[in-house]
mmCIF file of C-alpha atoms and ligand atoms in Angstrom:
data_model
loop_
_atom_site.group_PDB
_atom_site.id
_atom_site.type_symbol
_atom_site.label_atom_id
_atom_site.label_comp_id
_atom_site.label_asym_id
_atom_site.label_seq_id
_atom_site.Cartn_x
_atom_site.Cartn_y
_atom_site.Cartn_z
ATOM 1 C CA MET T 23 -42.089 -43.368 -16.783
ATOM 2 C CA ILE T 24 -43.656 -46.216 -14.825
ATOM 3 C CA PRO T 25 -46.542 -47.237 -17.135
ATOM 4 C CA LEU T 26 -50.054 -48.055 -15.923
ATOM 5 C CA CYS T 27 -50.246 -51.493 -17.497
ATOM 6 C CA VAL T 28 -48.208 -52.846 -20.407
ATOM 7 C CA PRO T 29 -48.151 -56.294 -22.009
ATOM 8 C CA GLU T 30 -45.739 -59.034 -21.004
ATOM 9 C CA ILE T 31 -44.330 -60.817 -24.069
ATOM 10 C CA LYS T 32 -41.627 -63.320 -23.243
ATOM 11 C CA GLY T 33 -42.777 -66.796 -24.235
ATOM 12 C CA ASN T 34 -43.453 -68.575 -27.513
ATOM 13 C CA GLU T 35 -45.184 -65.592 -29.176
ATOM 14 C CA TRP T 36 -42.468 -65.103 -31.824
ATOM 15 C CA LYS T 37 -42.191 -68.799 -32.522
ATOM 16 C CA TYR T 38 -45.913 -69.438 -33.005
ATOM 17 C CA ILE T 39 -46.498 -66.300 -35.078
ATOM 18 C CA LYS T 40 -43.488 -67.124 -37.265
ATOM 19 C CA GLU T 41 -44.980 -70.555 -37.853
ATOM 20 C CA CYS T 42 -48.183 -68.916 -39.164
ATOM 21 C CA LEU T 43 -46.160 -66.698 -41.492
ATOM 22 C CA ASP T 44 -43.957 -69.570 -42.667
ATOM 23 C CA THR T 45 -46.934 -71.814 -43.432
ATOM 24 C CA ASN T 46 -49.233 -69.125 -44.919
ATOM 25 C CA TRP T 47 -51.940 -69.816 -42.296
ATOM 26 C CA VAL T 48 -52.366 -66.141 -41.422
ATOM 27 C CA SER T 49 -56.095 -65.593 -41.694
ATOM 28 C CA SER T 50 -59.140 -66.667 -39.730
ATOM 29 C CA VAL T 51 -58.953 -70.386 -40.362
ATOM 30 C CA GLY T 52 -56.054 -72.252 -38.797
ATOM 31 C CA SER T 53 -54.960 -74.610 -36.083
ATOM 32 C CA TYR T 54 -54.140 -71.845 -33.587
ATOM 33 C CA VAL T 55 -57.695 -70.513 -33.754
ATOM 34 C CA ASP T 56 -59.029 -73.914 -32.688
ATOM 35 C CA LYS T 57 -56.260 -74.433 -30.151
ATOM 36 C CA PHE T 58 -56.746 -71.025 -28.547
ATOM 37 C CA GLU T 59 -60.479 -71.694 -28.157
ATOM 38 C CA ARG T 60 -59.835 -75.141 -26.689
ATOM 39 C CA ASP T 61 -57.048 -74.061 -24.345
ATOM 40 C CA PHE T 62 -58.938 -71.000 -23.151
ATOM 41 C CA ALA T 63 -62.135 -72.940 -22.458
ATOM 42 C CA LYS T 64 -60.091 -75.464 -20.505
ATOM 43 C CA PHE T 65 -58.313 -72.759 -18.514
ATOM 44 C CA VAL T 66 -61.495 -71.023 -17.351
ATOM 45 C CA GLY T 67 -63.423 -74.288 -17.017
ATOM 46 C CA ALA T 68 -66.108 -73.625 -19.637
ATOM 47 C CA ASN T 69 -67.493 -76.186 -22.075
ATOM 48 C CA SER T 70 -66.701 -74.059 -25.101
ATOM 49 C CA ALA T 71 -65.163 -70.815 -26.254
ATOM 50 C CA VAL T 72 -65.605 -68.754 -29.424
ATOM 51 C CA VAL T 73 -62.779 -66.423 -30.315
ATOM 52 C CA ASN T 74 -63.525 -62.873 -31.518
ATOM 53 C CA VAL T 75 -61.734 -59.866 -32.999
ATOM 54 C CA ASN T 76 -62.103 -57.989 -29.707
ATOM 55 C CA GLY T 77 -63.959 -58.003 -26.419
ATOM 56 C CA THR T 78 -66.559 -55.524 -27.640
ATOM 57 C CA SER T 79 -67.569 -57.837 -30.497
ATOM 58 C CA ALA T 80 -67.765 -60.773 -28.063
ATOM 59 C CA LEU T 81 -70.229 -58.755 -25.938
ATOM 60 C CA HIS T 82 -72.223 -57.740 -29.014
ATOM 61 C CA LEU T 83 -72.368 -61.367 -30.135
ATOM 62 C CA ALA T 84 -73.394 -62.566 -26.656
ATOM 63 C CA LEU T 85 -76.411 -60.237 -26.616
ATOM 64 C CA LYS T 86 -77.247 -61.238 -30.186
ATOM 65 C CA VAL T 87 -77.205 -65.010 -29.613
ATOM 66 C CA LEU T 88 -79.390 -64.609 -26.536
ATOM 67 C CA GLY T 89 -81.934 -62.798 -28.693
ATOM 68 C CA ILE T 90 -81.760 -59.467 -26.854
ATOM 69 C CA GLU T 91 -83.322 -56.875 -29.184
ATOM 70 C CA GLU T 92 -85.265 -53.674 -29.551
ATOM 71 C CA GLY T 93 -87.750 -53.118 -26.750
ATOM 72 C CA ASP T 94 -85.653 -55.108 -24.249
ATOM 73 C CA GLU T 95 -83.831 -53.729 -21.245
ATOM 74 C CA VAL T 96 -80.492 -54.871 -19.856
ATOM 75 C CA ILE T 97 -79.315 -53.991 -16.351
ATOM 76 C CA VAL T 98 -75.713 -52.746 -16.371
ATOM 77 C CA PRO T 99 -73.436 -50.722 -14.086
ATOM 78 C CA SER T 100 -72.726 -47.123 -15.053
ATOM 79 C CA MET T 101 -69.177 -47.193 -13.719
ATOM 80 C CA THR T 102 -67.604 -49.355 -16.382
ATOM 81 C CA PHE T 103 -65.624 -49.098 -19.559
ATOM 82 C CA ILE T 104 -68.289 -48.115 -22.096
ATOM 83 C CA ALA T 105 -68.053 -51.231 -24.329
ATOM 84 C CA PRO T 106 -70.697 -53.426 -22.619
ATOM 85 C CA VAL T 107 -73.195 -50.536 -22.569
ATOM 86 C CA ASN T 108 -72.583 -49.790 -26.238
ATOM 87 C CA ALA T 109 -73.102 -53.483 -27.001
ATOM 88 C CA VAL T 110 -76.595 -53.271 -25.467
ATOM 89 C CA LYS T 111 -77.317 -50.383 -27.847
ATOM 90 C CA TYR T 112 -75.842 -52.254 -30.853
ATOM 91 C CA VAL T 113 -78.660 -54.829 -30.600
ATOM 92 C CA GLY T 114 -81.253 -52.071 -30.187
ATOM 93 C CA ALA T 115 -81.914 -52.685 -26.478
ATOM 94 C CA GLU T 116 -81.809 -50.136 -23.646
ATOM 95 C CA PRO T 117 -79.318 -50.103 -20.766
ATOM 96 C CA VAL T 118 -80.710 -49.546 -17.264
ATOM 97 C CA PHE T 119 -78.044 -48.388 -14.840
ATOM 98 C CA VAL T 120 -77.651 -49.903 -11.386
ATOM 99 C CA ASP T 121 -75.431 -48.540 -8.621
ATOM 100 C CA ILE T 122 -72.169 -50.129 -7.437
ATOM 101 C CA CYS T 123 -70.738 -51.343 -4.126
ATOM 102 C CA ARG T 124 -68.427 -48.916 -2.367
ATOM 103 C CA ASP T 125 -65.853 -51.560 -1.438
ATOM 104 C CA THR T 126 -65.596 -53.591 -4.664
ATOM 105 C CA PHE T 127 -66.589 -50.908 -7.224
ATOM 106 C CA VAL T 128 -68.782 -53.430 -9.090
ATOM 107 C CA MET T 129 -72.559 -53.723 -9.636
ATOM 108 C CA ASP T 130 -74.480 -53.821 -6.327
ATOM 109 C CA ALA T 131 -76.551 -56.984 -6.712
ATOM 110 C CA GLU T 132 -78.842 -55.892 -3.864
ATOM 111 C CA LYS T 133 -80.070 -52.990 -6.003
ATOM 112 C CA ILE T 134 -80.903 -54.943 -9.162
ATOM 113 C CA GLU T 135 -84.357 -56.224 -8.276
ATOM 114 C CA GLU T 136 -85.959 -52.791 -7.860
ATOM 115 C CA LEU T 137 -85.037 -51.961 -11.489
ATOM 116 C CA ILE T 138 -86.642 -55.022 -13.089
ATOM 117 C CA THR T 139 -89.691 -54.483 -15.326
ATOM 118 C CA GLN T 140 -91.587 -56.503 -17.936
ATOM 119 C CA LYS T 141 -88.983 -55.351 -20.462
ATOM 120 C CA THR T 142 -85.944 -56.621 -18.551
ATOM 121 C CA LYS T 143 -84.269 -59.482 -20.433
ATOM 122 C CA ALA T 144 -80.762 -59.673 -19.032
ATOM 123 C CA ILE T 145 -78.321 -58.610 -16.338
ATOM 124 C CA LEU T 146 -74.817 -57.683 -17.447
ATOM 125 C CA PRO T 147 -72.377 -57.704 -14.509
ATOM 126 C CA VAL T 148 -68.959 -56.156 -15.222
ATOM 127 C CA HIS T 149 -66.151 -57.407 -12.962
ATOM 128 C CA ILE T 150 -64.018 -54.276 -13.081
ATOM 129 C CA TYR T 151 -60.332 -54.038 -12.154
ATOM 130 C CA GLY T 152 -60.408 -57.744 -11.177
ATOM 131 C CA ASN T 153 -63.107 -57.283 -8.505
ATOM 132 C CA ILE T 154 -66.009 -59.692 -8.551
ATOM 133 C CA VAL T 155 -69.760 -59.125 -8.593
ATOM 134 C CA ASP T 156 -71.859 -61.046 -6.026
ATOM 135 C CA MET T 157 -72.800 -63.694 -8.581
ATOM 136 C CA ASP T 158 -74.899 -65.851 -6.220
ATOM 137 C CA LYS T 159 -77.269 -62.945 -5.760
ATOM 138 C CA VAL T 160 -77.246 -62.096 -9.488
ATOM 139 C CA MET T 161 -78.061 -65.702 -10.442
ATOM 140 C CA GLU T 162 -80.765 -65.918 -7.785
ATOM 141 C CA ILE T 163 -82.483 -62.827 -9.243
ATOM 142 C CA ALA T 164 -81.957 -64.073 -12.807
ATOM 143 C CA ASN T 165 -83.590 -67.402 -11.971
ATOM 144 C CA LYS T 166 -86.467 -65.734 -10.169
ATOM 145 C CA TYR T 167 -87.302 -63.439 -13.105
ATOM 146 C CA ASN T 168 -86.117 -65.725 -15.908
ATOM 147 C CA LEU T 169 -83.361 -63.384 -17.110
ATOM 148 C CA TYR T 170 -80.124 -64.045 -18.961
ATOM 149 C CA VAL T 171 -76.785 -63.196 -17.361
ATOM 150 C CA ILE T 172 -73.883 -62.052 -19.525
ATOM 151 C CA GLU T 173 -70.684 -61.536 -17.549
ATOM 152 C CA ASP T 174 -68.193 -58.978 -18.779
ATOM 153 C CA ALA T 175 -65.085 -60.664 -17.394
ATOM 154 C CA THR T 176 -62.668 -58.710 -19.580
ATOM 155 C CA GLU T 177 -60.946 -57.197 -16.533
ATOM 156 C CA SER T 178 -61.228 -60.212 -14.258
ATOM 157 C CA LEU T 179 -59.540 -62.993 -16.202
ATOM 158 C CA GLY T 180 -57.926 -65.056 -13.418
ATOM 159 C CA SER T 181 -60.399 -63.980 -10.712
ATOM 160 C CA ILE T 182 -62.263 -66.806 -9.010
ATOM 161 C CA TYR T 183 -65.709 -66.768 -7.372
ATOM 162 C CA LYS T 184 -66.499 -69.754 -5.136
ATOM 163 C CA GLY T 185 -64.255 -72.058 -7.136
ATOM 164 C CA LYS T 186 -65.393 -70.846 -10.552
ATOM 165 C CA HIS T 187 -63.658 -68.493 -12.961
ATOM 166 C CA THR T 188 -65.528 -65.241 -13.524
ATOM 167 C CA GLY T 189 -67.216 -65.432 -16.916
ATOM 168 C CA THR T 190 -68.336 -69.040 -16.398
ATOM 169 C CA ILE T 191 -71.124 -68.434 -13.881
ATOM 170 C CA GLY T 192 -73.744 -66.699 -16.054
ATOM 171 C CA HIS T 193 -75.116 -67.932 -19.399
ATOM 172 C CA ILE T 194 -72.286 -66.330 -21.364
ATOM 173 C CA GLY T 195 -68.979 -64.741 -20.331
ATOM 174 C CA CYS T 196 -66.869 -62.343 -22.396
ATOM 175 C CA PHE T 197 -63.141 -61.656 -22.286
ATOM 176 C CA SER T 198 -60.777 -59.234 -24.031
ATOM 177 C CA PHE T 199 -57.162 -59.563 -25.156
ATOM 178 C CA ASN T 200 -56.537 -55.872 -25.731
ATOM 179 C CA GLY T 201 -52.963 -54.740 -25.018
ATOM 180 C CA ASN T 202 -53.556 -53.791 -21.389
ATOM 181 C CA LYS T 203 -55.482 -56.916 -20.366
ATOM 182 C CA LEU T 204 -54.005 -59.844 -18.383
ATOM 183 C CA ILE T 205 -53.088 -61.655 -21.597
ATOM 184 C CA THR T 206 -53.051 -59.974 -24.994
ATOM 185 C CA THR T 207 -53.225 -60.747 -28.694
ATOM 186 C CA GLY T 208 -52.910 -57.067 -29.637
ATOM 187 C CA ALA T 209 -56.665 -57.056 -30.106
ATOM 188 C CA GLY T 210 -58.975 -59.949 -29.442
ATOM 189 C CA GLY T 211 -61.845 -61.337 -27.446
ATOM 190 C CA MET T 212 -63.488 -64.559 -26.345
ATOM 191 C CA LEU T 213 -67.041 -65.642 -25.660
ATOM 192 C CA VAL T 214 -67.415 -68.626 -23.320
ATOM 193 C CA THR T 215 -70.465 -70.676 -22.423
ATOM 194 C CA ASN T 216 -71.447 -74.094 -21.122
ATOM 195 C CA ASP T 217 -74.406 -74.220 -23.515
ATOM 196 C CA LYS T 218 -73.524 -76.067 -26.716
ATOM 197 C CA GLU T 219 -76.371 -74.511 -28.707
ATOM 198 C CA LEU T 220 -75.305 -70.997 -27.756
ATOM 199 C CA SER T 221 -71.658 -71.585 -28.653
ATOM 200 C CA GLU T 222 -72.537 -73.089 -32.014
ATOM 201 C CA ARG T 223 -74.832 -70.165 -32.769
ATOM 202 C CA ALA T 224 -72.111 -67.718 -31.681
ATOM 203 C CA LYS T 225 -69.524 -69.364 -33.916
ATOM 204 C CA PHE T 226 -71.983 -69.371 -36.830
ATOM 205 C CA LEU T 227 -72.943 -65.695 -36.456
ATOM 206 C CA SER T 228 -69.300 -64.644 -35.977
ATOM 207 C CA THR T 229 -68.370 -66.226 -39.332
ATOM 208 C CA GLN T 230 -70.895 -64.381 -41.536
ATOM 209 C CA ALA T 231 -73.616 -66.988 -40.835
ATOM 210 C CA LYS T 232 -72.010 -68.872 -43.670
ATOM 211 C CA VAL T 233 -72.866 -72.344 -44.913
ATOM 212 C CA THR T 234 -70.684 -73.854 -47.645
ATOM 213 C CA LEU T 235 -72.767 -75.642 -50.263
ATOM 214 C CA GLU T 236 -71.880 -78.854 -52.055
ATOM 215 C CA ASN T 237 -70.573 -76.924 -55.053
ATOM 216 C CA LYS T 238 -68.448 -74.812 -52.604
ATOM 217 C CA GLY T 239 -70.705 -71.793 -52.992
ATOM 218 C CA PHE T 240 -71.759 -69.765 -49.953
ATOM 219 C CA TYR T 241 -75.216 -69.619 -48.454
ATOM 220 C CA HIS T 242 -76.204 -67.282 -45.599
ATOM 221 C CA SER T 243 -79.328 -68.098 -43.611
ATOM 222 C CA ASP T 244 -78.936 -65.080 -41.323
ATOM 223 C CA ILE T 245 -77.306 -61.661 -41.022
ATOM 224 C CA GLY T 246 -73.951 -62.621 -39.557
ATOM 225 C CA PHE T 247 -70.833 -60.702 -38.565
ATOM 226 C CA ASN T 248 -67.186 -60.867 -39.479
ATOM 227 C CA PHE T 249 -65.933 -61.236 -35.901
ATOM 228 C CA ARG T 250 -63.359 -63.983 -36.483
ATOM 229 C CA MET T 251 -59.882 -63.694 -35.037
ATOM 230 C CA PRO T 252 -57.022 -64.362 -37.467
ATOM 231 C CA ASN T 253 -54.721 -67.331 -36.851
ATOM 232 C CA ILE T 254 -51.692 -65.018 -36.317
ATOM 233 C CA LEU T 255 -53.367 -63.424 -33.306
ATOM 234 C CA ALA T 256 -54.638 -66.742 -31.984
ATOM 235 C CA ALA T 257 -51.037 -67.994 -32.164
ATOM 236 C CA MET T 258 -50.031 -65.129 -29.902
ATOM 237 C CA GLY T 259 -52.938 -65.975 -27.609
ATOM 238 C CA CYS T 260 -51.793 -69.596 -27.273
ATOM 239 C CA ALA T 261 -48.328 -68.407 -26.270
ATOM 240 C CA GLN T 262 -49.706 -65.876 -23.779
ATOM 241 C CA LEU T 263 -51.962 -68.496 -22.214
ATOM 242 C CA GLU T 264 -48.924 -70.673 -21.465
ATOM 243 C CA ASN T 265 -47.787 -68.050 -18.938
ATOM 244 C CA ILE T 266 -51.122 -66.971 -17.505
ATOM 245 C CA GLU T 267 -50.722 -68.675 -14.117
ATOM 246 C CA GLU T 268 -47.485 -66.779 -13.545
ATOM 247 C CA TYR T 269 -49.084 -63.458 -14.585
ATOM 248 C CA ILE T 270 -51.930 -64.025 -12.120
ATOM 249 C CA GLU T 271 -49.520 -64.772 -9.308
ATOM 250 C CA VAL T 272 -47.434 -61.693 -10.041
ATOM 251 C CA LYS T 273 -50.515 -59.419 -10.164
ATOM 252 C CA ARG T 274 -51.651 -60.740 -6.795
ATOM 253 C CA LYS T 275 -48.193 -60.536 -5.246
ATOM 254 C CA ASN T 276 -47.847 -56.915 -6.410
ATOM 255 C CA ALA T 277 -51.270 -56.070 -4.974
ATOM 256 C CA PHE T 278 -50.238 -57.479 -1.585
ATOM 257 C CA ILE T 279 -47.017 -55.411 -1.668
ATOM 258 C CA TYR T 280 -49.135 -52.289 -2.379
ATOM 259 C CA ASN T 281 -51.512 -53.225 0.463
ATOM 260 C CA GLU T 282 -48.624 -53.599 2.902
ATOM 261 C CA LEU T 283 -46.914 -50.327 1.924
ATOM 262 C CA LEU T 284 -50.147 -48.285 1.896
ATOM 263 C CA LYS T 285 -51.937 -49.766 4.903
ATOM 264 C CA ASP T 286 -51.005 -47.095 7.463
ATOM 265 C CA ILE T 287 -51.775 -44.070 5.276
ATOM 266 C CA LYS T 288 -54.868 -42.233 6.436
ATOM 267 C CA ASN T 289 -57.800 -41.266 4.220
ATOM 268 C CA ILE T 290 -57.199 -43.710 1.421
ATOM 269 C CA THR T 291 -59.229 -46.885 0.906
ATOM 270 C CA LEU T 292 -57.528 -50.038 -0.327
ATOM 271 C CA PRO T 293 -59.075 -52.744 -2.528
ATOM 272 C CA VAL T 294 -60.621 -55.828 -0.913
ATOM 273 C CA GLU T 295 -60.803 -59.527 -1.497
ATOM 274 C CA LYS T 296 -64.154 -60.931 -0.389
ATOM 275 C CA PRO T 297 -64.419 -64.316 1.360
ATOM 276 C CA GLN T 298 -64.541 -67.285 -1.048
ATOM 277 C CA THR T 299 -63.119 -65.201 -3.894
ATOM 278 C CA LYS T 300 -59.717 -64.716 -5.453
ATOM 279 C CA ASN T 301 -59.152 -61.252 -6.910
ATOM 280 C CA VAL T 302 -56.620 -61.024 -9.752
ATOM 281 C CA PHE T 303 -56.199 -57.264 -9.010
ATOM 282 C CA TRP T 304 -55.846 -56.593 -12.745
ATOM 283 C CA LEU T 305 -55.496 -52.871 -11.993
ATOM 284 C CA TYR T 306 -54.602 -52.090 -8.393
ATOM 285 C CA SER T 307 -57.183 -49.480 -7.405
ATOM 286 C CA ILE T 308 -57.603 -47.219 -4.379
ATOM 287 C CA LEU T 309 -59.953 -44.428 -3.293
ATOM 288 C CA ILE T 310 -58.628 -41.002 -2.290
ATOM 289 C CA GLU T 311 -61.055 -40.028 0.480
ATOM 290 C CA ASP T 312 -62.149 -36.496 1.413
ATOM 291 C CA GLY T 313 -59.638 -36.104 4.274
ATOM 292 C CA PHE T 314 -56.585 -36.801 2.108
ATOM 293 C CA PRO T 315 -54.450 -33.626 1.742
ATOM 294 C CA VAL T 316 -54.647 -33.556 -2.074
ATOM 295 C CA SER T 317 -57.545 -34.422 -4.370
ATOM 296 C CA ARG T 318 -57.593 -37.465 -6.637
ATOM 297 C CA ASP T 319 -56.979 -35.292 -9.709
ATOM 298 C CA GLU T 320 -54.125 -33.417 -8.030
ATOM 299 C CA LEU T 321 -52.591 -36.765 -7.135
ATOM 300 C CA ILE T 322 -52.760 -37.906 -10.774
ATOM 301 C CA LYS T 323 -50.896 -34.736 -11.806
ATOM 302 C CA ILE T 324 -48.249 -35.064 -9.091
ATOM 303 C CA MET T 325 -47.758 -38.729 -9.971
ATOM 304 C CA TYR T 326 -47.353 -37.863 -13.636
ATOM 305 C CA GLU T 327 -44.690 -35.286 -12.782
ATOM 306 C CA ALA T 328 -42.919 -37.942 -10.705
ATOM 307 C CA GLY T 329 -42.860 -40.251 -13.747
ATOM 308 C CA ILE T 330 -45.772 -42.446 -12.705
ATOM 309 C CA GLU T 331 -48.707 -43.140 -14.998
ATOM 310 C CA THR T 332 -52.049 -43.539 -13.235
ATOM 311 C CA ARG T 333 -55.675 -43.303 -14.334
ATOM 312 C CA PRO T 334 -58.865 -42.079 -12.711
ATOM 313 C CA PHE T 335 -61.744 -44.573 -12.373
ATOM 314 C CA PHE T 336 -64.208 -44.730 -15.269
ATOM 315 C CA THR T 337 -66.419 -41.700 -15.754
ATOM 316 C CA PRO T 338 -69.994 -42.978 -15.251
ATOM 317 C CA VAL T 339 -71.565 -43.903 -18.589
ATOM 318 C CA HIS T 340 -74.902 -42.292 -17.620
ATOM 319 C CA THR T 341 -73.155 -38.884 -17.807
ATOM 320 C CA MET T 342 -72.116 -39.416 -21.453
ATOM 321 C CA PRO T 343 -74.201 -37.583 -24.085
ATOM 322 C CA SER T 344 -75.580 -40.780 -25.660
ATOM 323 C CA TYR T 345 -76.805 -42.144 -22.321
ATOM 324 C CA LEU T 346 -78.185 -39.119 -20.470
ATOM 325 C CA ASN T 347 -81.815 -40.226 -20.735
ATOM 326 C CA CYS T 348 -81.487 -43.857 -19.696
ATOM 327 C CA ARG T 349 -83.499 -45.308 -16.857
ATOM 328 C CA CYS T 350 -81.441 -45.799 -13.706
ATOM 329 C CA GLY T 351 -81.533 -46.350 -9.966
ATOM 330 C CA ASP T 352 -79.948 -44.038 -7.429
ATOM 331 C CA LEU T 353 -76.337 -43.742 -8.611
ATOM 332 C CA SER T 354 -74.796 -41.883 -5.683
ATOM 333 C CA VAL T 355 -72.152 -44.532 -4.899
ATOM 334 C CA THR T 356 -71.244 -44.617 -8.596
ATOM 335 C CA GLN T 357 -70.764 -40.844 -8.604
ATOM 336 C CA GLU T 358 -68.729 -40.858 -5.420
ATOM 337 C CA VAL T 359 -66.442 -43.800 -6.212
ATOM 338 C CA SER T 360 -65.891 -42.609 -9.766
ATOM 339 C CA SER T 361 -64.671 -39.237 -8.470
ATOM 340 C CA LYS T 362 -62.355 -40.725 -5.823
ATOM 341 C CA GLY T 363 -60.866 -43.782 -7.500
ATOM 342 C CA ILE T 364 -57.446 -44.110 -9.056
ATOM 343 C CA ASN T 365 -55.698 -47.043 -10.757
ATOM 344 C CA LEU T 366 -52.013 -47.402 -9.886
ATOM 345 C CA PRO T 367 -49.311 -49.009 -12.078
ATOM 346 C CA SER T 368 -50.096 -52.709 -12.391
ATOM 347 C CA SER T 369 -48.010 -54.246 -15.175
ATOM 348 C CA VAL T 370 -46.837 -57.823 -14.679
ATOM 349 C CA SER T 371 -43.308 -56.471 -15.248
ATOM 350 C CA LEU T 372 -43.672 -53.948 -12.397
ATOM 351 C CA LYS T 373 -40.677 -54.157 -10.045
ATOM 352 C CA GLN T 374 -40.870 -53.965 -6.264
ATOM 353 C CA GLU T 375 -38.818 -50.729 -6.327
ATOM 354 C CA ASN T 376 -41.397 -49.187 -8.671
ATOM 355 C CA ILE T 377 -44.198 -50.072 -6.251
ATOM 356 C CA GLU T 378 -42.127 -48.561 -3.427
ATOM 357 C CA LYS T 379 -41.668 -45.358 -5.440
ATOM 358 C CA VAL T 380 -45.419 -45.065 -6.131
ATOM 359 C CA CYS T 381 -46.270 -45.662 -2.461
ATOM 360 C CA GLU T 382 -43.617 -43.211 -1.280
ATOM 361 C CA VAL T 383 -45.255 -40.392 -3.291
ATOM 362 C CA ILE T 384 -48.644 -41.190 -1.731
ATOM 363 C CA LYS T 385 -47.122 -41.493 1.753
ATOM 364 C CA ILE T 386 -45.361 -38.093 1.568
ATOM 365 C CA LEU T 387 -48.534 -36.382 0.293
ATOM 366 C CA GLY T 388 -50.588 -38.112 2.987
ATOM 367 C CA LYS T 389 -48.424 -36.523 5.704
ATOM 368 C CA LYS T 390 -48.781 -32.997 4.322
ATOM 369 C CA LEU T 391 -51.332 -30.818 6.184
HETATM 370 C C1 PLP I 424 -61.343 -53.960 -22.324
HETATM 371 C C2 PLP I 424 -62.770 -54.038 -21.992
HETATM 372 C C3 PLP I 424 -63.739 -54.474 -22.926
HETATM 373 C C4 PLP I 424 -63.449 -54.922 -24.332
HETATM 374 O O1 PLP I 424 -62.504 -54.221 -24.945
HETATM 375 P P1 PLP I 424 -61.923 -54.521 -26.407
HETATM 376 O O2 PLP I 424 -60.935 -53.421 -26.544
HETATM 377 O O3 PLP I 424 -63.060 -54.416 -27.357
HETATM 378 O O4 PLP I 424 -61.284 -55.862 -26.430
HETATM 379 C C5 PLP I 424 -65.048 -54.577 -22.499
HETATM 380 N N1 PLP I 424 -65.404 -54.271 -21.251
HETATM 381 C C6 PLP I 424 -64.518 -53.848 -20.337
HETATM 382 C C7 PLP I 424 -64.991 -53.566 -18.938
HETATM 383 C C8 PLP I 424 -63.171 -53.690 -20.686
HETATM 384 O O5 PLP I 424 -62.309 -53.245 -19.769
#
């Protein structure tokens, strides 16, 4: 089976984790925790980073430190992994769904303004599959209406927008190190920001809002969380980060091979890279248009039988039982793209012959009629 997206573990992971085990520094205090935060912040070009147990908790924490709460609204896309929308609910706020762009599959910044009300407190762009939201437009609207911007950059680590890493353009950016992400710690997340006050508050809330008194007792001035990442996982993160540039290059190279092999097939739409951006193509994603001889779901089945793992695009969150009654704009592009999109195998370890095999299946089906 050619998998959709599996981790790449080939560097100092064993060595650094063994060091944690050998020295007993296994839990959430340790030098790798600090190093991972420092190295990650440096890599993305943010002033500071706060490591978390997963990307979902980083998003939850981001909303919390910005004071988003009950009665507030947050503008989010509906075609996304559900985590950022759930995070809005965790703090008691309401998601408001905005439509997406047909070419990049991400939040359509041109459609945000019409959804803003007195209750709107934040915009939460999600850079899915490596594609990048039009952040200039998002920031322009945020400045005009005095809103916070929390970027979900979990799927776009390595993507660049006008010289800046995604996740470093808004007030806070969140990343994930789940097993299928660009780099992994098994489970993990990171919150980045350029605002010192926000990062200190995030660190404080993620460690049970704990103050150690003079007599070594604990004092808690707030309701905090236990969102700390253990040193063992941070050790893995440090090792993964050492190879990130190579992973990014391989992802992009593989995407360009896909583009070349698929470019003459009719009735499919290939991913794009907008001017002044660099797309990491975390999951190489195409649309199966109406004229293609088989449907998207038939293609997934045929691929599976040919030993190729693929995945349909996210089912829109506004169709899930918990989110049926949320306020939203016209979501017709969301509906359409969600029903036509498919992610193709995108592991860093993917070989050229695997890409050729995947493209051959699509090419043969495309000629049927
Ligand atoms: C992976 C992911 C997350 C966070 O996932 P965790 O498993 O909690 O690390 C959040 N948003 C998106 C869009 C994701 O793909």
